[in-house]
CSV table of C-alpha atoms and ligand atoms in Angstrom, one decimal:
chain,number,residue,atom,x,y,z
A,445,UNK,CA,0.0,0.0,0.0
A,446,UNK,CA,1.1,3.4,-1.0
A,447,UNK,CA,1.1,6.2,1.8
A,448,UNK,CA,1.1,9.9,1.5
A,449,UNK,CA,3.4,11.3,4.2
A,450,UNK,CA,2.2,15.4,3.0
A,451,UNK,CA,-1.5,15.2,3.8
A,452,UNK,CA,-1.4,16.7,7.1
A,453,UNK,CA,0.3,20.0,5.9
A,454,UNK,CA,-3.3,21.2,3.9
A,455,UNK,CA,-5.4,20.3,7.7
A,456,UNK,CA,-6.6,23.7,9.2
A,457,UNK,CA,-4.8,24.6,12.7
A,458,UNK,CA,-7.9,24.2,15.1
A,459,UNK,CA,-10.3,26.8,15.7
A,460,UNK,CA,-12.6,25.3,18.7
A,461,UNK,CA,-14.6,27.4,20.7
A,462,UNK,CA,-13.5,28.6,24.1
A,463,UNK,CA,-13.9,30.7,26.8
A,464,UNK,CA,-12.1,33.2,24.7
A,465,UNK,CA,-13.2,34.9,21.4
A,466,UNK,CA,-12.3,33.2,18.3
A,467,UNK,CA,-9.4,33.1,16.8
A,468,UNK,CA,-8.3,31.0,19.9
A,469,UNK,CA,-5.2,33.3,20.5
A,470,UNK,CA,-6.7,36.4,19.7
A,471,UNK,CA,-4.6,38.9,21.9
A,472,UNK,CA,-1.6,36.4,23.2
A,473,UNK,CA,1.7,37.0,22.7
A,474,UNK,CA,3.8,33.5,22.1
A,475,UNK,CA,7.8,33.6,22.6
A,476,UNK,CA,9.2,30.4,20.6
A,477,UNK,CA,12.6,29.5,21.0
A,478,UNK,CA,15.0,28.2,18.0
A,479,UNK,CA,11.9,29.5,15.9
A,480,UNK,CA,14.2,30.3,12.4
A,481,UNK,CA,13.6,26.5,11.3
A,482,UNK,CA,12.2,23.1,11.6
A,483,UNK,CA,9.8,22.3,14.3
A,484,UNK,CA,9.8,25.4,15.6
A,485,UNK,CA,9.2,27.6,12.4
A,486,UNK,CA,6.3,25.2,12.1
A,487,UNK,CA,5.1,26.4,15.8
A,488,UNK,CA,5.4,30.3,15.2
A,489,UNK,CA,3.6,30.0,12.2
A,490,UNK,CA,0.6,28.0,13.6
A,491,UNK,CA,0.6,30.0,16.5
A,492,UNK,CA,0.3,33.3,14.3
A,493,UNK,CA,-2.4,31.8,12.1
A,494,UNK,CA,-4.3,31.1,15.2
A,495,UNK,CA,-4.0,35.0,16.1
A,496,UNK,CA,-0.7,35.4,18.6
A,497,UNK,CA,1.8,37.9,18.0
A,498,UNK,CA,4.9,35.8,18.1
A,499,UNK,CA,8.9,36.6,19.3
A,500,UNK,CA,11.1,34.0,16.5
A,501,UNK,CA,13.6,33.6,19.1
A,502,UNK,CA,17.0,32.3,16.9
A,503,UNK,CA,20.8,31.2,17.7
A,504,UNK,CA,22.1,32.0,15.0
A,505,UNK,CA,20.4,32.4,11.4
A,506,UNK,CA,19.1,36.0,11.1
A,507,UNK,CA,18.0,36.1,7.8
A,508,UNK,CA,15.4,32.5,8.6
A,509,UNK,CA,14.3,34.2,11.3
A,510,UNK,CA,13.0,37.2,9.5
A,511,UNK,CA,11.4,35.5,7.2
A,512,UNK,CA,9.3,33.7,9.4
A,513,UNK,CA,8.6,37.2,10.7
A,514,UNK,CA,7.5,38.2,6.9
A,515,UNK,CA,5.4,35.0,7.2
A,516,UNK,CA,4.1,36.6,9.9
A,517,UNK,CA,2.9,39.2,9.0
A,518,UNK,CA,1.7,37.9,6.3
A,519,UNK,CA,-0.9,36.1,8.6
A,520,UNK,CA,-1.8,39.2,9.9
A,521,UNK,CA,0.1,39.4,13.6
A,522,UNK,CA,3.6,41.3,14.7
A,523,UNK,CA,6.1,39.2,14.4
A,524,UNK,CA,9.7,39.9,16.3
A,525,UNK,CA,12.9,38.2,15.7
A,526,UNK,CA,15.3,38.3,18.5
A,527,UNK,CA,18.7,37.0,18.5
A,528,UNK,CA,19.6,34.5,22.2
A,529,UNK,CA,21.6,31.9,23.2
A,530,UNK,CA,18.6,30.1,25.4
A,531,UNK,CA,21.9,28.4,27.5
A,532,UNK,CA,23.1,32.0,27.8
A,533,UNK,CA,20.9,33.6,31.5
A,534,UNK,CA,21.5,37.1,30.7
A,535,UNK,CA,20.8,36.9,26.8
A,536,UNK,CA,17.6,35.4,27.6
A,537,UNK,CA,16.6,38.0,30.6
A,538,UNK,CA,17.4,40.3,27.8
A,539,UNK,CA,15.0,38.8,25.6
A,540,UNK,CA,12.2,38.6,27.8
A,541,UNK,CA,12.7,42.4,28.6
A,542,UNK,CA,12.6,43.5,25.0
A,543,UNK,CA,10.0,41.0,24.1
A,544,UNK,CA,7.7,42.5,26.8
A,545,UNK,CA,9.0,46.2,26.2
A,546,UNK,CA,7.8,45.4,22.4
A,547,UNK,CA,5.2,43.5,22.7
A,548,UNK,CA,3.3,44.5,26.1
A,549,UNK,CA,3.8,40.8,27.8
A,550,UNK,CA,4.3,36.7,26.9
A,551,UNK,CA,1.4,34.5,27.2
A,552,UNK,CA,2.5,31.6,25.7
A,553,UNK,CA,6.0,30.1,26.2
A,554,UNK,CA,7.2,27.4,23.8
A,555,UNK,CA,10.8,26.1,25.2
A,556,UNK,CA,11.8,24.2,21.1
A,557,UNK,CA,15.2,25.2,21.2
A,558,UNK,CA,17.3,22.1,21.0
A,559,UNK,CA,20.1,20.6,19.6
A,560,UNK,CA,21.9,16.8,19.1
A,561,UNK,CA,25.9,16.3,19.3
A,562,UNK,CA,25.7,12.6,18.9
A,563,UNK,CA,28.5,10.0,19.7
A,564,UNK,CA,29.2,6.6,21.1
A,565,UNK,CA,29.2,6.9,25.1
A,566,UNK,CA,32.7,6.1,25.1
A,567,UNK,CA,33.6,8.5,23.0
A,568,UNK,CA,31.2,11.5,24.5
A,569,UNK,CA,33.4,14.4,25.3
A,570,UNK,CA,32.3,16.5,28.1
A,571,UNK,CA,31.8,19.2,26.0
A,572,UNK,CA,28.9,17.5,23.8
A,573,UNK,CA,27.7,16.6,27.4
A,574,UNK,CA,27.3,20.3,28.7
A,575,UNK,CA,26.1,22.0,25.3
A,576,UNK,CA,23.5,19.6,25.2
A,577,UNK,CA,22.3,19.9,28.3
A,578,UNK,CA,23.1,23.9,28.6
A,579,UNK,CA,20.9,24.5,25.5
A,580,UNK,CA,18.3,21.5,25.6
A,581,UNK,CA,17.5,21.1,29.2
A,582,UNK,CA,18.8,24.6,31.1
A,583,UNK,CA,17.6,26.8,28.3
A,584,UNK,CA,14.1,25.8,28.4
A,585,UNK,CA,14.7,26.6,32.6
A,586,UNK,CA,15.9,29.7,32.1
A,587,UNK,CA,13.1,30.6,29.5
A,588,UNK,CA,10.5,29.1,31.8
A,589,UNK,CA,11.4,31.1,34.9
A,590,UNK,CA,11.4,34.2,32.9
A,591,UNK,CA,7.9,33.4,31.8
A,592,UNK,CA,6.6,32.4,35.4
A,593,UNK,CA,8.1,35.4,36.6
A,594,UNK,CA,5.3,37.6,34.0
A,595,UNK,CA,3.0,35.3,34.1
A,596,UNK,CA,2.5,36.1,37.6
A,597,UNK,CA,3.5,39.7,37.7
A,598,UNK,CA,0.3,40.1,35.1
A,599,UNK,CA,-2.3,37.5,36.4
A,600,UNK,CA,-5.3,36.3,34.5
A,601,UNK,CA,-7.5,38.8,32.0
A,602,UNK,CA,-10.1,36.6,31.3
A,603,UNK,CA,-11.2,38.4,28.2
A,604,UNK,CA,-7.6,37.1,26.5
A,605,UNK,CA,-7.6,33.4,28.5
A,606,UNK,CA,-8.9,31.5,31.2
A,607,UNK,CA,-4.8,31.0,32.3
A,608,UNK,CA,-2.5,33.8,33.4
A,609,UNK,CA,0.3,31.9,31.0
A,610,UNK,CA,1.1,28.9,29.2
A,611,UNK,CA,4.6,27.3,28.6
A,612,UNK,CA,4.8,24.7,26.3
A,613,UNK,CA,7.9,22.4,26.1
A,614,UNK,CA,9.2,20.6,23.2
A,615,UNK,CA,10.4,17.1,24.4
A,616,UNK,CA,10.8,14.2,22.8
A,617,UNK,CA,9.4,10.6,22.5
A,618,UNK,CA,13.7,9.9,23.8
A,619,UNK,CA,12.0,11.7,27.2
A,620,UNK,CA,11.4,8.1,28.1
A,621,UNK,CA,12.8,5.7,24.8
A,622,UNK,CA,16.4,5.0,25.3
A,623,UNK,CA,18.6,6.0,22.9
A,624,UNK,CA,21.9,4.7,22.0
A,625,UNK,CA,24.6,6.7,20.4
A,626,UNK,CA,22.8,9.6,21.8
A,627,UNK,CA,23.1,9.4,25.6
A,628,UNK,CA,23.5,13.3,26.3
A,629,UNK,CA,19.9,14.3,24.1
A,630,UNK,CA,17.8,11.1,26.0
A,631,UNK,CA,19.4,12.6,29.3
A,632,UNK,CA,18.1,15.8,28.6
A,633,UNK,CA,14.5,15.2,27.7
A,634,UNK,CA,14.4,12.9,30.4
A,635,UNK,CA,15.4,15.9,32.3
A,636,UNK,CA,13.1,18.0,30.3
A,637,UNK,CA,9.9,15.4,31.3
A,638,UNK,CA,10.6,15.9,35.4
A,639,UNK,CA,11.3,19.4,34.6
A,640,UNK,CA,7.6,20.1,33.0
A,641,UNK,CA,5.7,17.8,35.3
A,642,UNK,CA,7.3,19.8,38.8
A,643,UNK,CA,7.0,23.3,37.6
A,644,UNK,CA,3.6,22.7,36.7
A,645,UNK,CA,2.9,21.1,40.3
A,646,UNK,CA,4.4,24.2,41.6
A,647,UNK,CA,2.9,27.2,39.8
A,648,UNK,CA,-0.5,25.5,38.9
A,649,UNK,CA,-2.4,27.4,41.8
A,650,UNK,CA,-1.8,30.6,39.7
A,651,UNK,CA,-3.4,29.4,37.0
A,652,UNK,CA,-0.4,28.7,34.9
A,653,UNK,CA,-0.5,25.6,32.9
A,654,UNK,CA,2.7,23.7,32.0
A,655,UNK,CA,3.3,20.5,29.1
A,656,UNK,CA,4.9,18.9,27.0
A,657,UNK,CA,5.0,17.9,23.3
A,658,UNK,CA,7.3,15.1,22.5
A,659,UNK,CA,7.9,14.3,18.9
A,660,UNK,CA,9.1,11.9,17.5
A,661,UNK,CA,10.2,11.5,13.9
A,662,UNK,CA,9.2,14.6,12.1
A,663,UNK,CA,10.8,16.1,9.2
A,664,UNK,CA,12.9,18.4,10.2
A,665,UNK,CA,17.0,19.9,9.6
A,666,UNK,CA,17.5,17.9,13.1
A,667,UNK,CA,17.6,14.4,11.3
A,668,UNK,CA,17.7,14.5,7.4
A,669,UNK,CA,19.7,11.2,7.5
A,670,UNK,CA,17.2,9.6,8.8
A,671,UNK,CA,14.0,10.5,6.1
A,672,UNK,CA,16.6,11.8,2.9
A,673,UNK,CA,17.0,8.5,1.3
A,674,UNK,CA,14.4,6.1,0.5
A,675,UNK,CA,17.1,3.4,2.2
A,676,UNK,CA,16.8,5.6,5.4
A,677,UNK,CA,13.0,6.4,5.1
A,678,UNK,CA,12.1,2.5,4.6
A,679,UNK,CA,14.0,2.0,7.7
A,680,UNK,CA,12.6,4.8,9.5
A,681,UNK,CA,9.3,3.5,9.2
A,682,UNK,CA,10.1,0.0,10.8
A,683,UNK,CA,9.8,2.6,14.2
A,684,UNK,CA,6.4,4.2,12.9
A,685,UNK,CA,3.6,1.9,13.3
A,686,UNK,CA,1.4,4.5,11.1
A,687,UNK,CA,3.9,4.7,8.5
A,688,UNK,CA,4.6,8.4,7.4
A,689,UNK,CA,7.0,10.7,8.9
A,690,UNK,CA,5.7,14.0,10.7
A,691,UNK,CA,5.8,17.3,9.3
A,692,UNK,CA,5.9,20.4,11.8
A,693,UNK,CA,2.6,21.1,10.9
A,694,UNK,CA,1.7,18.2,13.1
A,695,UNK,CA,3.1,19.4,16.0
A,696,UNK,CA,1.9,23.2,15.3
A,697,UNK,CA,-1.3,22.2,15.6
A,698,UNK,CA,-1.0,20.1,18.9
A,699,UNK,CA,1.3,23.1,20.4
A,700,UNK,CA,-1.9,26.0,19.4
A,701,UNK,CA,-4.4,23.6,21.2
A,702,UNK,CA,-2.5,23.2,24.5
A,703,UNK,CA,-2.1,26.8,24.1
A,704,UNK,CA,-5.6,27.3,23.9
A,705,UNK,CA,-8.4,27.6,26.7
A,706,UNK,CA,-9.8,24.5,24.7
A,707,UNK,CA,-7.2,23.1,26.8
A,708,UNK,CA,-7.6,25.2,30.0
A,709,UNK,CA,-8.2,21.9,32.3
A,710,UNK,CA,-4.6,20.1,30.9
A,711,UNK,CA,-1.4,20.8,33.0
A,712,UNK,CA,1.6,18.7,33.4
A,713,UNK,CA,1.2,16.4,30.3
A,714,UNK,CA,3.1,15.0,27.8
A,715,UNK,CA,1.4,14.7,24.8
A,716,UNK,CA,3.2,12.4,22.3
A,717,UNK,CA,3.0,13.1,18.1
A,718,UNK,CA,5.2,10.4,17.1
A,719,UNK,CA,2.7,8.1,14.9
A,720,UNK,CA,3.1,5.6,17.7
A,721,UNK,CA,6.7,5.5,18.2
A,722,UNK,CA,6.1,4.7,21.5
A,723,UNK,CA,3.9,1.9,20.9
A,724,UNK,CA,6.8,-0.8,21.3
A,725,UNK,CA,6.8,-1.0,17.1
A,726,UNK,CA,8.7,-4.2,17.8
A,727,UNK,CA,5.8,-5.9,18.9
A,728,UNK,CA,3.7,-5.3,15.7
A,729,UNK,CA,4.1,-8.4,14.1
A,730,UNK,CA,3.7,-10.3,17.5
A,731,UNK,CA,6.0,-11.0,20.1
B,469,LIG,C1,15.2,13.5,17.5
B,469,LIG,C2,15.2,13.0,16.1
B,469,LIG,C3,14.7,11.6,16.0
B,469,LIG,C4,13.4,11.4,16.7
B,469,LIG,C5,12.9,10.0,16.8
B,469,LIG,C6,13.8,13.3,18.0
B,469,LIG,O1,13.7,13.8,19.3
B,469,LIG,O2,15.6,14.9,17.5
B,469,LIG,O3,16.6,13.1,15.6
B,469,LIG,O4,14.5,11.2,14.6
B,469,LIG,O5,13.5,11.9,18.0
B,469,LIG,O6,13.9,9.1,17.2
């Protein structure tokens, strides 16, 4: 059987109806990290065609991260690149301040920024150790604390959300599949997973709302070797028990509806987009 792996790209990004008046993020601001490419271009833009403003936080890449400004704008909102090292504390502080300054506050926090040095354990330097867990598991800290701290400084308006803030974390399905050849990356979205789950325990009572989403293979610069070749596809799909790889789309739309009051009673979840990755895929043909 032939599959198509594009079909989810034409979808609509949801419009339910909530507490709040349609479009769902009417009136939000969203800051998304690492928002020049890949799953987190596909974020921004979901987010802005759902009706948030949105900062395109970038690392490096200036000229990506002004076009998904253009993009944008093109749907209608402010768009805002500005250039942080999420691993960096006072780049991000920075960031928040200007982003607030510009914008008038942050309502929606979605900690993508991520990266993979991979290597056999053996060989792991300790530098692929700490950037990996400085960018993937610190920054999203750092960015979270800076949104707490305005989330509750500002409080709820009900006429923009039921929630005085949202943060959003981009995990991973390796938050709880081991990963071989990748030890640092699983440690940090493990780290990322008891991260989520305790802040939200924490600041819940102030009606701040904290979750994951944890990919797992989606199309994206992060892992062309792994869906470039046909070889490397065909493989791929042995770990995909619905057989097509995800497209940021897919995880746009599941990042605008935790952002949403459609979601206003959801805290401290992970919600996993992986076609069933985590579905033992092993055990398919029996066991
Ligand atoms: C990784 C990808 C990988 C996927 C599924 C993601 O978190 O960044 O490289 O393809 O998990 O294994």
């Amino acid at each position: 059987m032939k599959l198509d792996s594009t079909c989810t790209s034409a979808l609509p990004v949801v419009t339910m109806p909530t507490c709040s008046t349609p479009p769902v993020l009417a009136g939000q601001v969203a800051l998304v990290t690492g928002a020049n490419s890949g799953i987190g271009k596909g974020v921004a833009l979901a987010l802005a065609q759902a009706g948030a403003d949105v900062v395109v936080n970038y690392r490096d890449g200036r000229e990506a991260a002004e076009s998904v400004v253009a993009s944008i704008a093109a749907a209608g909102r402010r768009g805002l690149a500005i250039q942080a090292d999420v691993s960096d504390e006072r780049a991000v502080v920075a960031m928040f301040d200007r982003a607030i300054r510009e914008l008038g506050t942050i309502d929606i926090l979605v900690n993508n920024a991520g990266l993979q040095m991979d290597s056999p354990f053996e060989r792991m330097t300790l530098a692929q150790w700490n950037t990996v867990l400085a960018v993937n598991l610190t920054g999203q800290f750092l960015c979270a604390r800076e949104s707490v701290r305005e989330f509750k400084r500002r409080g709820v308006r009900p006429e923009i959300s039921c929630a005085a803030g949202k943060i959003i974390c981009v995990s991973s399905v390796h938050e709880v599949i081991p990963w071989a050849g990748h030890v640092n990356y699983a440690a940090s979205k493990g780290g990322v997973m008891l991260m989520m789950k305790s802040i939200a325990q924490e600041v819940a009572p102030y009606r701040i709302r904290v979750n994951s989403v944890s990919p797992g293979a989606i199309r994206t610069p992060i892992n062309t070797a792994a869906w470039s070749t046909q070889d490397a596809y065909d493989d791929l799909m042995r770990l995909v028990p619905y057989k097509r790889i995800g497209e940021p789309e897919d995880i746009g739309r599941a990042v605008t509806w935790l952002a949403s009051d459609a979601a206003d009673y959801v805290t401290g979840t992970s919600l996993y987009i992986d076609g069933g990755m985590t579905l033992y895929p092993g055990f398919e043909t029996g066991g």
